[in-house]
Short mmCIF file of C-alpha atoms in Angstrom, two decimals:
data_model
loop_
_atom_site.label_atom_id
_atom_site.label_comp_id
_atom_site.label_asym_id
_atom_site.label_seq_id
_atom_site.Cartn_x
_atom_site.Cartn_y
_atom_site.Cartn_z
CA UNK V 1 86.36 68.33 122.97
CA UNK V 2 89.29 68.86 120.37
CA UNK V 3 91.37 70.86 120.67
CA UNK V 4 91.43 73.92 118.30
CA UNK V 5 94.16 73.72 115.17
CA UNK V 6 96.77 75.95 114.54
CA UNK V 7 96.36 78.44 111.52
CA UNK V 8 98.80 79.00 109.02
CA UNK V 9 97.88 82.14 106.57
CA UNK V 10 101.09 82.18 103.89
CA UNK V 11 101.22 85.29 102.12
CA UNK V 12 103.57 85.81 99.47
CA UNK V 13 104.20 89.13 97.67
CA UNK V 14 103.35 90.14 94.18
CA UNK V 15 103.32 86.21 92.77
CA UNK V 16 101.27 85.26 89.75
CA UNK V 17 98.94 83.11 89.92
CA UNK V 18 100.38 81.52 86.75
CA UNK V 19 103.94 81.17 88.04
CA UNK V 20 102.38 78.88 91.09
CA UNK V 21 99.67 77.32 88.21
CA UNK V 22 99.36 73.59 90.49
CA UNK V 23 102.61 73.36 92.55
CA UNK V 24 101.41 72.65 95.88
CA UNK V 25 98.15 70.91 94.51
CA UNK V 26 97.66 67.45 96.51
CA UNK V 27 94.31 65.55 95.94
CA UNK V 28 92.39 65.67 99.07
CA UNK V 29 94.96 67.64 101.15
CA UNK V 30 95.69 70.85 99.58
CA UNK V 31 92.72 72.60 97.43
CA UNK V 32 93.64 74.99 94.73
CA UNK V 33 91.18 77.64 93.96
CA UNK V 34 90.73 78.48 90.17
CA UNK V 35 89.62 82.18 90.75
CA UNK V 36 90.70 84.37 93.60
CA UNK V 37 90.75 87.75 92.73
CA UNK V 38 92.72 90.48 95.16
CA UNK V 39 91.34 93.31 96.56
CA UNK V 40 93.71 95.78 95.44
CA UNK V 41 96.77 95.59 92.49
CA UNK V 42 99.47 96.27 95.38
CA UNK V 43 100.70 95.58 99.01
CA UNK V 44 99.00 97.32 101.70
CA UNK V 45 95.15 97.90 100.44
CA UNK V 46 95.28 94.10 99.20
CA UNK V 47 97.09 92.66 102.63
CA UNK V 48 94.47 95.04 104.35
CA UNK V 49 91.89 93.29 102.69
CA UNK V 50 92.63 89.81 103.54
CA UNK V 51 92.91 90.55 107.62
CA UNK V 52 89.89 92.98 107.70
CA UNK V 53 87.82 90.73 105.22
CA UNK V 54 87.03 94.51 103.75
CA UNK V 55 86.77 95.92 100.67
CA UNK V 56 89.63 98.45 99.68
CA UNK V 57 86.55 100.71 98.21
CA UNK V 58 85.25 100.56 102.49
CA UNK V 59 88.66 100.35 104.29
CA UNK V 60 90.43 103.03 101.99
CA UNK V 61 93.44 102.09 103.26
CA UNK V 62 96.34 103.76 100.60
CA UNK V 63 98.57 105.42 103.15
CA UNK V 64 99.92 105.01 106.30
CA UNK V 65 98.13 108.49 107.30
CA UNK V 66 94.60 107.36 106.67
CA UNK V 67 92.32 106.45 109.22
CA UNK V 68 91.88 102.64 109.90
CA UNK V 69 88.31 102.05 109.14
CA UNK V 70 88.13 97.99 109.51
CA UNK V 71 89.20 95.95 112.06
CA UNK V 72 91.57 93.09 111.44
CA UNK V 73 90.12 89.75 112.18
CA UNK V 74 93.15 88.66 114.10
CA UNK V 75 91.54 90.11 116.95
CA UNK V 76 88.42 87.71 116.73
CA UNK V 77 90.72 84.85 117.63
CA UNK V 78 90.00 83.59 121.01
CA UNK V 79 92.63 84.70 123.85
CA UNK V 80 94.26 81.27 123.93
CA UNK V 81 95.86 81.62 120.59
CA UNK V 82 99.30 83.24 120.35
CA UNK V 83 99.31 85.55 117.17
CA UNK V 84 102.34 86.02 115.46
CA UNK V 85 103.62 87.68 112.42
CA UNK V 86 106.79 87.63 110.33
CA UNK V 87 106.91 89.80 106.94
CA UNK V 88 108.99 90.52 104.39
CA UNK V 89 108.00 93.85 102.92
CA UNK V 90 108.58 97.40 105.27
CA UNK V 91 105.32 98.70 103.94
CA UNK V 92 103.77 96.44 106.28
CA UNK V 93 105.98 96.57 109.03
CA UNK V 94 104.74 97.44 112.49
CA UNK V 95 102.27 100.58 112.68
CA UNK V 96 100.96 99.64 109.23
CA UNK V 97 97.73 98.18 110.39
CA UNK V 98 98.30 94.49 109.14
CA UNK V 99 99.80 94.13 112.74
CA UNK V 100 96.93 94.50 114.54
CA UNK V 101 95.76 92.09 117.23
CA UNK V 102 99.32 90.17 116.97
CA UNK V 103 101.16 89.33 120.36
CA UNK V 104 104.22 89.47 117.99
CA UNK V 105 105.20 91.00 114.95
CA UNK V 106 108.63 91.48 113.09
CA UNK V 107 110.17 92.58 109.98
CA UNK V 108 112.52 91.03 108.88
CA UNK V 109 114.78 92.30 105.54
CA UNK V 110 116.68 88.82 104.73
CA UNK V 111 114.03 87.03 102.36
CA UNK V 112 115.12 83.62 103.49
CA UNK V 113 114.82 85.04 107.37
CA UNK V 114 111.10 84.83 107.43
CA UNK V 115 110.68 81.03 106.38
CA UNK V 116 113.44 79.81 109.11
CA UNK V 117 111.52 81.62 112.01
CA UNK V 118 108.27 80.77 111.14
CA UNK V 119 109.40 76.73 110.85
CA UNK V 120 110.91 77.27 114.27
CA UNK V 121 107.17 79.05 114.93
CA UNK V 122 105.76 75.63 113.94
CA UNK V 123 107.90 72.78 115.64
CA UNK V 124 107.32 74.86 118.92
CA UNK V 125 103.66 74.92 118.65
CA UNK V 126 102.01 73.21 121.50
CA UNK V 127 98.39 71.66 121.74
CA UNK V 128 96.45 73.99 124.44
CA UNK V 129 98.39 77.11 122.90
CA UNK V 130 96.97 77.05 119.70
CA UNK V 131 99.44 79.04 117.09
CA UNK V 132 97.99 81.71 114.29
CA UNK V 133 100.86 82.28 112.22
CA UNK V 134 101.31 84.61 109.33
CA UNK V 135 104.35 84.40 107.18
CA UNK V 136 104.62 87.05 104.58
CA UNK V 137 107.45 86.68 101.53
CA UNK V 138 109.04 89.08 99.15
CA UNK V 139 111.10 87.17 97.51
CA UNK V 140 108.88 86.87 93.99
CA UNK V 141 108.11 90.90 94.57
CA UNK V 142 112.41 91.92 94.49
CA UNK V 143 113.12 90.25 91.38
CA UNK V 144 114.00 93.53 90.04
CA UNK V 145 117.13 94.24 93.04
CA UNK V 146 120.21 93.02 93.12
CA UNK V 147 120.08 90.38 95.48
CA UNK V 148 117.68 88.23 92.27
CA UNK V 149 120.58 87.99 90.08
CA UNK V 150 122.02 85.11 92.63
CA UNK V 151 118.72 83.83 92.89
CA UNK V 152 118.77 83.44 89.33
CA UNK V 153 122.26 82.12 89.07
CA UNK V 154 121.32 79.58 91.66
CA UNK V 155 118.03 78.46 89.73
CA UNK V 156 119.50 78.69 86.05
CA UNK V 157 123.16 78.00 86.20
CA UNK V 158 123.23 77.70 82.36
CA UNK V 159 122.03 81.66 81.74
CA UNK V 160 124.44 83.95 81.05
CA UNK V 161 124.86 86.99 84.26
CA UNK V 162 121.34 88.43 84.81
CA UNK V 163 120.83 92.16 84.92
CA UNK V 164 118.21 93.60 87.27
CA UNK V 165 116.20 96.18 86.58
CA UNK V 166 116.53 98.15 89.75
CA UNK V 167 114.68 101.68 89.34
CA UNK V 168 113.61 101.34 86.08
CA UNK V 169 111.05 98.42 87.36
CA UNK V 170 107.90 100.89 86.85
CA UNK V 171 108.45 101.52 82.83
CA UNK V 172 111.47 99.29 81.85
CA UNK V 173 112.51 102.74 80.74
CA UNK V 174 116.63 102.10 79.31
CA UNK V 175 115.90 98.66 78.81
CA UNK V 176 117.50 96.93 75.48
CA UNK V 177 115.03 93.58 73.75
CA UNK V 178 117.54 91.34 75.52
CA UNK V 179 117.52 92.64 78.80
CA UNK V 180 113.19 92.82 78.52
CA UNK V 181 113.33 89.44 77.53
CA UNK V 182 115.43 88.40 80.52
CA UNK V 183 113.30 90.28 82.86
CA UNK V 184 110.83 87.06 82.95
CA UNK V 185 113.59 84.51 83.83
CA UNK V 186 114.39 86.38 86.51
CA UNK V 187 110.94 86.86 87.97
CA UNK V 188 110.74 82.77 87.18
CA UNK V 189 113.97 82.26 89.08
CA UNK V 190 112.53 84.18 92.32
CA UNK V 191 109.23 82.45 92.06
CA UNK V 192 110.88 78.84 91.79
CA UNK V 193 112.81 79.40 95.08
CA UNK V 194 109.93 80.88 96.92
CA UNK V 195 107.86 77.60 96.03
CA UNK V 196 110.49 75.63 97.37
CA UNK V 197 110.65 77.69 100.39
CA UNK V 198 107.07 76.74 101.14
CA UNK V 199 107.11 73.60 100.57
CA UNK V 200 109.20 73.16 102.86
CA UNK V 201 107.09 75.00 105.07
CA UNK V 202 104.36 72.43 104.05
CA UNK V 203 106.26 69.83 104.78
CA UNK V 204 106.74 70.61 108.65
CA UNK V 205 103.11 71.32 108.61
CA UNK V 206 102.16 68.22 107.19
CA UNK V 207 104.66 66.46 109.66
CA UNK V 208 102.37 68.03 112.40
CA UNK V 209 99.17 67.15 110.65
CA UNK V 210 97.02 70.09 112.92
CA UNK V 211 97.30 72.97 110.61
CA UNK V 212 94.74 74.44 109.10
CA UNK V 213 96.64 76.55 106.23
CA UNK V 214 96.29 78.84 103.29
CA UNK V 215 98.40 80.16 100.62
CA UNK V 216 97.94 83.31 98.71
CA UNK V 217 99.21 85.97 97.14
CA UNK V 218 98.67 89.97 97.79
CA UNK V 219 98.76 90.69 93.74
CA UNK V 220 100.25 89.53 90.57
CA UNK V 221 102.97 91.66 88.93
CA UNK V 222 103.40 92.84 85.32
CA UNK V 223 106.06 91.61 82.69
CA UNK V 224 104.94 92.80 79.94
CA UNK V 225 106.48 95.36 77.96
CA UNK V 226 104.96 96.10 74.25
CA UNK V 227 101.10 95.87 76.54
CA UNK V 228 102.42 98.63 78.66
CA UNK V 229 101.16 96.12 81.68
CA UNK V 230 104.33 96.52 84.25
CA UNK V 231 104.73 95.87 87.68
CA UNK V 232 102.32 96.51 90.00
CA UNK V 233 99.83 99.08 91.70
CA UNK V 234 97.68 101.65 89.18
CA UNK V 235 95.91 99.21 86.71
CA UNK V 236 93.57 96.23 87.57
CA UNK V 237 94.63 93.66 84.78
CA UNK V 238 94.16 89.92 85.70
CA UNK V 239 98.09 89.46 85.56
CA UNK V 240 97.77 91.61 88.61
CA UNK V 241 94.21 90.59 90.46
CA UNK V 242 94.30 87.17 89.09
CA UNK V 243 96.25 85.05 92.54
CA UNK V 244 96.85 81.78 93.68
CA UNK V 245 94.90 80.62 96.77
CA UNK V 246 95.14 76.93 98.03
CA UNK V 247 94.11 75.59 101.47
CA UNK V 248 95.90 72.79 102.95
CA UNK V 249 93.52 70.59 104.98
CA UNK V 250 94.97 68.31 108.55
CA UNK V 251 93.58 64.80 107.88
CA UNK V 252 91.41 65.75 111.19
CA UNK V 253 89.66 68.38 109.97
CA UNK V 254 85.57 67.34 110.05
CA UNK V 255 83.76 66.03 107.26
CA UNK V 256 81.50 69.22 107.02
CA UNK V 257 84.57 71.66 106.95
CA UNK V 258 86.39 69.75 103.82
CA UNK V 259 83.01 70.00 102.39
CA UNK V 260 82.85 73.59 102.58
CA UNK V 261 86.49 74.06 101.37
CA UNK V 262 85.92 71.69 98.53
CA UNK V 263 83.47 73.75 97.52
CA UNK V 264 84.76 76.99 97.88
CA UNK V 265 87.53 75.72 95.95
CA UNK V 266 85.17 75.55 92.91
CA UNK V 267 83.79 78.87 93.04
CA UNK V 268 85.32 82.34 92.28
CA UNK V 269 86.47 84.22 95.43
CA UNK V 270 88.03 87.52 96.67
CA UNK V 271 90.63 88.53 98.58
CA UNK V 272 88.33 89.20 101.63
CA UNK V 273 87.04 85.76 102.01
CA UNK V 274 90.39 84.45 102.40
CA UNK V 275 90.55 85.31 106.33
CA UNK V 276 86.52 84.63 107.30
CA UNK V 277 87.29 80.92 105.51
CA UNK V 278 90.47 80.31 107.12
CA UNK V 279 88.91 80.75 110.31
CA UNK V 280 85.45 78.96 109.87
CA UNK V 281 87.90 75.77 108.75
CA UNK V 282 89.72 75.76 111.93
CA UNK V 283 86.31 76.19 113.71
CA UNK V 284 86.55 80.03 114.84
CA UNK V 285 83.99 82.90 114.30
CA UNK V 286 85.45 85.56 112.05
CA UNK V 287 83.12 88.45 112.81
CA UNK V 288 83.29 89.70 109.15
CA UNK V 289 80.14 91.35 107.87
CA UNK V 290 80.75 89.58 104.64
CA UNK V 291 79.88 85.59 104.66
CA UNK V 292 82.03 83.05 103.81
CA UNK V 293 81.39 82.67 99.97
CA UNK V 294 79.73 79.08 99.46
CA UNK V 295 77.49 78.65 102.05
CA UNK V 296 73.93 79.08 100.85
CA UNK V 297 74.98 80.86 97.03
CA UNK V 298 76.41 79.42 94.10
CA UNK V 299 79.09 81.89 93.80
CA UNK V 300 78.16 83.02 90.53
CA UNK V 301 75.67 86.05 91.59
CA UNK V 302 78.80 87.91 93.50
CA UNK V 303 80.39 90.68 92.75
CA UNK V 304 84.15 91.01 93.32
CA UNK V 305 85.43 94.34 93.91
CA UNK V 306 88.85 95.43 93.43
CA UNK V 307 90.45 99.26 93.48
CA UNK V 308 93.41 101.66 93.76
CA UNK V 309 93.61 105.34 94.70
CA UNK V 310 97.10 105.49 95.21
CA UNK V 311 98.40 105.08 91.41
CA UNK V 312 97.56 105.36 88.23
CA UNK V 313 99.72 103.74 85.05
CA UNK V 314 99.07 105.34 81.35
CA UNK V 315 99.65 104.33 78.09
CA UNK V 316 103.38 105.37 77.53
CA UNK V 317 104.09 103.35 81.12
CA UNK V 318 104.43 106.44 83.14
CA UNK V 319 103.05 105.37 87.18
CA UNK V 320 101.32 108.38 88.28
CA UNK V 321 102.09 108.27 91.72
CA UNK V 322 99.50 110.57 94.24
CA UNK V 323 101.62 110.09 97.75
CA UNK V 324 104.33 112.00 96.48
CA UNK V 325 106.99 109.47 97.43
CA UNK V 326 108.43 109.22 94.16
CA UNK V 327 110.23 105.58 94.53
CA UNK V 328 111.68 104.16 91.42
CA UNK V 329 111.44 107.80 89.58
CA UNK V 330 114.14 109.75 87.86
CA UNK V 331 113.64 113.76 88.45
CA UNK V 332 112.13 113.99 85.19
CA UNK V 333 109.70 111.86 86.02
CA UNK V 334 109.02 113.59 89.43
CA UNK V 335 108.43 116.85 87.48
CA UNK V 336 106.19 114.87 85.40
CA UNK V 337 104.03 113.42 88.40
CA UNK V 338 103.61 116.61 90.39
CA UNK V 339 102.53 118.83 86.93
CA UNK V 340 99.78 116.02 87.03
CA UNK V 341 98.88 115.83 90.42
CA UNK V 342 98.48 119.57 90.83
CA UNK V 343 95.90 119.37 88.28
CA UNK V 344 93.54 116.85 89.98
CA UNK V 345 90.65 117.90 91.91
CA UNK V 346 90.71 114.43 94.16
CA UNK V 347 92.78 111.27 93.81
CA UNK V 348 92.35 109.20 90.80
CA UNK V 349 90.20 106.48 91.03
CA UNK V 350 90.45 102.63 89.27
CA UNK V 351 87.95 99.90 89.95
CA UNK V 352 87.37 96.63 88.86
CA UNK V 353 84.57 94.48 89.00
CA UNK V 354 84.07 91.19 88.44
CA UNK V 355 80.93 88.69 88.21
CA UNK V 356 83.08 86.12 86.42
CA UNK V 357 83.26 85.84 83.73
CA UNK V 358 82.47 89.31 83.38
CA UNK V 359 84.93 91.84 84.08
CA UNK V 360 84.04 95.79 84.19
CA UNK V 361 86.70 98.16 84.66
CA UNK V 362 86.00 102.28 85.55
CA UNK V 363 88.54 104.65 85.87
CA UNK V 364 88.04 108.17 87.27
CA UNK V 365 90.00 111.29 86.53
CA UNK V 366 88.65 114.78 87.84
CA UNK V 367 90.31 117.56 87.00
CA UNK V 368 90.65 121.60 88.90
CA UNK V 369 88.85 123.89 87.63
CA UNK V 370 91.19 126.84 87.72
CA UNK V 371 89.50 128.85 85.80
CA UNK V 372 89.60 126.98 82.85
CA UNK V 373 86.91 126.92 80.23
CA UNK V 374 84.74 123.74 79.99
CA UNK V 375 86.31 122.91 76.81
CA UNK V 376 89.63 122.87 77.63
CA UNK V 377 88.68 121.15 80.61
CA UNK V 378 86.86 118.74 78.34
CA UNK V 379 90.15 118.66 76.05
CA UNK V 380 92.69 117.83 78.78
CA UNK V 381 91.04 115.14 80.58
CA UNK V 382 90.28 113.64 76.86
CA UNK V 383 94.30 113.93 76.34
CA UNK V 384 94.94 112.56 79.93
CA UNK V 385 92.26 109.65 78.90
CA UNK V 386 93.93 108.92 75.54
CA UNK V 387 97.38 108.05 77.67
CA UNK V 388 95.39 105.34 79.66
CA UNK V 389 96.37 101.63 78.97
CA UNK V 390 94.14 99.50 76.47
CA UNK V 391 90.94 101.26 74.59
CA UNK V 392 88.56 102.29 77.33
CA UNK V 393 85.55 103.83 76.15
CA UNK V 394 85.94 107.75 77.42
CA UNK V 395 82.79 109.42 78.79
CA UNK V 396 82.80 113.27 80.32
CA UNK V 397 80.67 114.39 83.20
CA UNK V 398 81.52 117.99 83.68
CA UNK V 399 85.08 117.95 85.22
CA UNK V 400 85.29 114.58 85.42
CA UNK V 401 86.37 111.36 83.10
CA UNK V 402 85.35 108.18 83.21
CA UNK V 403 86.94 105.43 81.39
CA UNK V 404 85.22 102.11 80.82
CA UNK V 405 86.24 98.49 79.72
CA UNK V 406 84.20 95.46 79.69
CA UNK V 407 86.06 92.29 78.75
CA UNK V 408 84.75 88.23 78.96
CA UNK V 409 87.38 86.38 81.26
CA UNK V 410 86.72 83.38 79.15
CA UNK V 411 86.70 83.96 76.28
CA UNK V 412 89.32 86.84 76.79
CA UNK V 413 91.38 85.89 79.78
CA UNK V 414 94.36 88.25 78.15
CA UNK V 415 91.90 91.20 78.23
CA UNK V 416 92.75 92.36 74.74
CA UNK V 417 89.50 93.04 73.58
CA UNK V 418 87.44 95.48 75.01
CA UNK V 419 83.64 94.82 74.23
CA UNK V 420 82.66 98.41 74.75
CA UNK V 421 85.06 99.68 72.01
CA UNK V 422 83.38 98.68 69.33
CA UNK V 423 80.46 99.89 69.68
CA UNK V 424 79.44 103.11 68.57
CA UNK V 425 76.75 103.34 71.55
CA UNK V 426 78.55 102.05 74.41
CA UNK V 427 76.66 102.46 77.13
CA UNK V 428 73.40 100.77 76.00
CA UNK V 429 75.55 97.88 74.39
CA UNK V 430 76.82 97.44 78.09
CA UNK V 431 73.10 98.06 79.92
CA UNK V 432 72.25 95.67 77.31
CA UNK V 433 75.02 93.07 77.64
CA UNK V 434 75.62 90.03 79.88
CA UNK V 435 76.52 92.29 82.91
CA UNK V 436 73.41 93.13 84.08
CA UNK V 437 73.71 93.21 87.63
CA UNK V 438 74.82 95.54 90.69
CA UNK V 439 78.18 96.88 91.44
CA UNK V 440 79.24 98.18 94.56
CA UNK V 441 80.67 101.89 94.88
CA UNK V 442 82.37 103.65 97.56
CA UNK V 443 81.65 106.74 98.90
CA UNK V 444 78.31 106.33 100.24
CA UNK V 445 78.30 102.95 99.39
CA UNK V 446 75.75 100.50 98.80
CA UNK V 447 74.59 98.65 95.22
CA UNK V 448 74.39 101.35 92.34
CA UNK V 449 72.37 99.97 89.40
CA UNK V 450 74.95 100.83 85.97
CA UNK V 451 72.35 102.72 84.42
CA UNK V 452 72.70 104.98 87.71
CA UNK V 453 76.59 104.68 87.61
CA UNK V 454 76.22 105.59 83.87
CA UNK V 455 73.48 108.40 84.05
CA UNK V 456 74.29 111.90 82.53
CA UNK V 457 77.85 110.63 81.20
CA UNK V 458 78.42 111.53 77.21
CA UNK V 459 79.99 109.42 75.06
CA UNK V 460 83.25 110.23 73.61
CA UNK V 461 83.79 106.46 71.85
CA UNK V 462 86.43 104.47 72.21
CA UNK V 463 90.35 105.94 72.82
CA UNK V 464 92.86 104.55 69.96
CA UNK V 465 96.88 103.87 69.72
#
């Protein structure tokens, strides 16, 4: 009997799929994925996804302080693998959940650390001790601190001295045309040596030849200014949910796994199949509830699900931010986010989801009541609606405010036109329209029909600049 291969999951933080495009692409060895969509727009509800295989609407995991309600797959492995863990990114250092089920598991702050302990990781590995290794980067995500200007020195010689961004990463707020227009070339910079890191990574893999690995990204991250689409966390824009995913096959793997992966690699996935396939290549039972996309479907009928709780970004690039740990903020802006906050009657809600190549986004606002009339109730959640990115179409259920875009992926992959705002009845246009399927809602849970997800809502039309 063979023996089982190591696993190699490669995460690496807040990297556009765009930047990565075909870099590590080899014909028959390494399989890109054209559509892998992430379960949440920043770090810990999207990592959570991947080792759970859950959906951040189930797992809910936005803080540190909420309870853990899915179980990372790590755990499935079979006792005679050695688990261990090196990340990038003190959000998900030990005690954040992502560190569940490893026998080791370290933070470490340098960005190049993390790529020299995890090669050491992989020259040790020994057959009969099979390795899972996760290596987790930041060095794409901290383009905006200090430390990226050498990066970007180092990468582009020729550019005059970069300037970093620092705190004003969330709205670019201070910034001058020149220094926007740099921001990109420093983001560029990060992501070049990150690819270069992995590859070498790759390359000692490849050396080995009994790897079964995967490369992915937690989100995407937002560089662009006059679209008000920034950073990352609090909006669901493809810039953001849009990541690269690529397995990287041994030459031993069986016939009928490659199969499998070549066809996964054709099909739109999520975030939460990333884990349950890695597994099934290298032969071990995931335990997900969810299957491994591919196997029996087409791919096509699925619904993708992505969300955050946590933040919310509006039209004038202000980051509501509902933990109260106002990082990146100046005082004004504190002020700002606790007026709003106070107001809410539950945590803003922003989902996306996507049967590609439709996309449907909802965004929930619900407001106290505090004695307010229902008209001015009405009036400030339609001023708090008319701050949110793009032109959603608005619709009012009693205290709360639901804000709906529909886009086509294909023929709109920039998602500037939403297909709901030009319509003067919205709601039938999208009952009517090519999404005519399920989507799946937290809460209670379970597939809600859009007419039901729809019912009772009154249309306010479409928000404008």
């Amino acid at each position: 009997m063979a023996a089982p291969p190591n696993i190699l999951l490669i995460v690496l933080d807040a990297l556009r799929e765009d930047t990565l495009a075909d870099a590590l692409e080899v014909p028959g060895r390494c399989l890109r994925a054209p559509v892998c969509i992430a379960g949440a727009p920043w770090t810990l509800p999207s990592c959570t996804s991947i080792v759970t295989g859950t959906p951040a609407t189930r797992h809910g995991r936005y803080w540190w302080t909420s309870d853990r309600r899915a179980t990372s797959l790590v755990t499935s492995l079979p006792q005679t693998y050695r688990k261990v863990g090196f990340v990038n990114n003190n959000m998900l250092r030990e005690g954040s959940g992502i560190d569940e089920g490893f026998d080791s598991w370290t933070y470490l702050h340098d960005h190049e650390e993390p790529f020299r302990q995890a090669l050491r990781q992989i020259k040790r590995a020994k057959k009969g001790k099979p390795l899972f290794l996760l290596l987790h980067s930041n060095m794409s995500h901290d383009y905006y601190l200090p430390p990226a200007a050498k990066i970007h020195t180092q990468v582009f010689p020729g550019d005059e001295e970069p300037r970093v961004l620092n705190q004003r990463v969330i709205s670019w707020k201070n910034t001058t045309p020149a220094e926007r227009a740099a921001v990109p070339r420093t983001y560029e910079a990060c992501a070049r040596q990150l690819i270069e890191r992995v590859r070498a990574v790759l390359d000692a893999v490849r050396r080995r030849d009994d790897f079964v690995t995967c490369i992915t990204a937690d989100h995407g991250e937002g560089l662009d200014y006059e679209r008000g689409r920034l950073h990352h966390g609090g909006r669901l824009h493809q810039d953001l949910l849009h990541v690269p995913l690529y397995f990287d096959l041994p030459s031993s793997l069986p016939e009928q796994s490659r199969r499998l992966a070549e066809t996964l690699a054709a099909r739109p996935i999520s975030g939460i199949d990333i884990l349950p396939t890695l597994l099934t290549l290298a032969g071990q039972t995931s335990g997900a509830d969810n299957h491994v996309p591919g196997d029996g479907d087409s791919g096509r009928s699925r619904v993708l699900v992505a969300e955050d709780r946590r933040y919310l970004y509006f039209r004038d690039r202000f980051r509501l931010n509902l933990h109260g740990r106002y990082k990146n903020m100046s005082r004004q802006e504190r002020e700002r986010n606790e007026a709003i906050t106070e107001e809410l009657a539950e945590p803003t809600c922003t989902r996306a989801f996507v049967r590609y190549p439709d996309k449907l986004t909802v965004t929930e606002l619900h407001l106290q009541r505090n004695g307010s009339s229902p008209g001015q109730i009405r009036q400030r959640l339609l001023d708090l609606g008319a701050q949110l990115p793009g032109l959603p179409a608005l619709a009012l259920q009693g205290s709360r405010l639901l804000a709906f875009s529909h886009h086509d992926l294909a023929a709109d992959p920039a998602e500037d036109h939403n297909l709901l705002a030009d319509v003067t009845s919205w709601p039938q246009a999208l009952l009517d329209g090519s999404w005519d399927g399920t989507v799946t809602m937290p809460g209670d849970g379970g597939d809600v029909g859009l007419a039901t997800l729809l019912d009772g809502c009154e249309p306010v039309g479409a928000t404008r600049s």
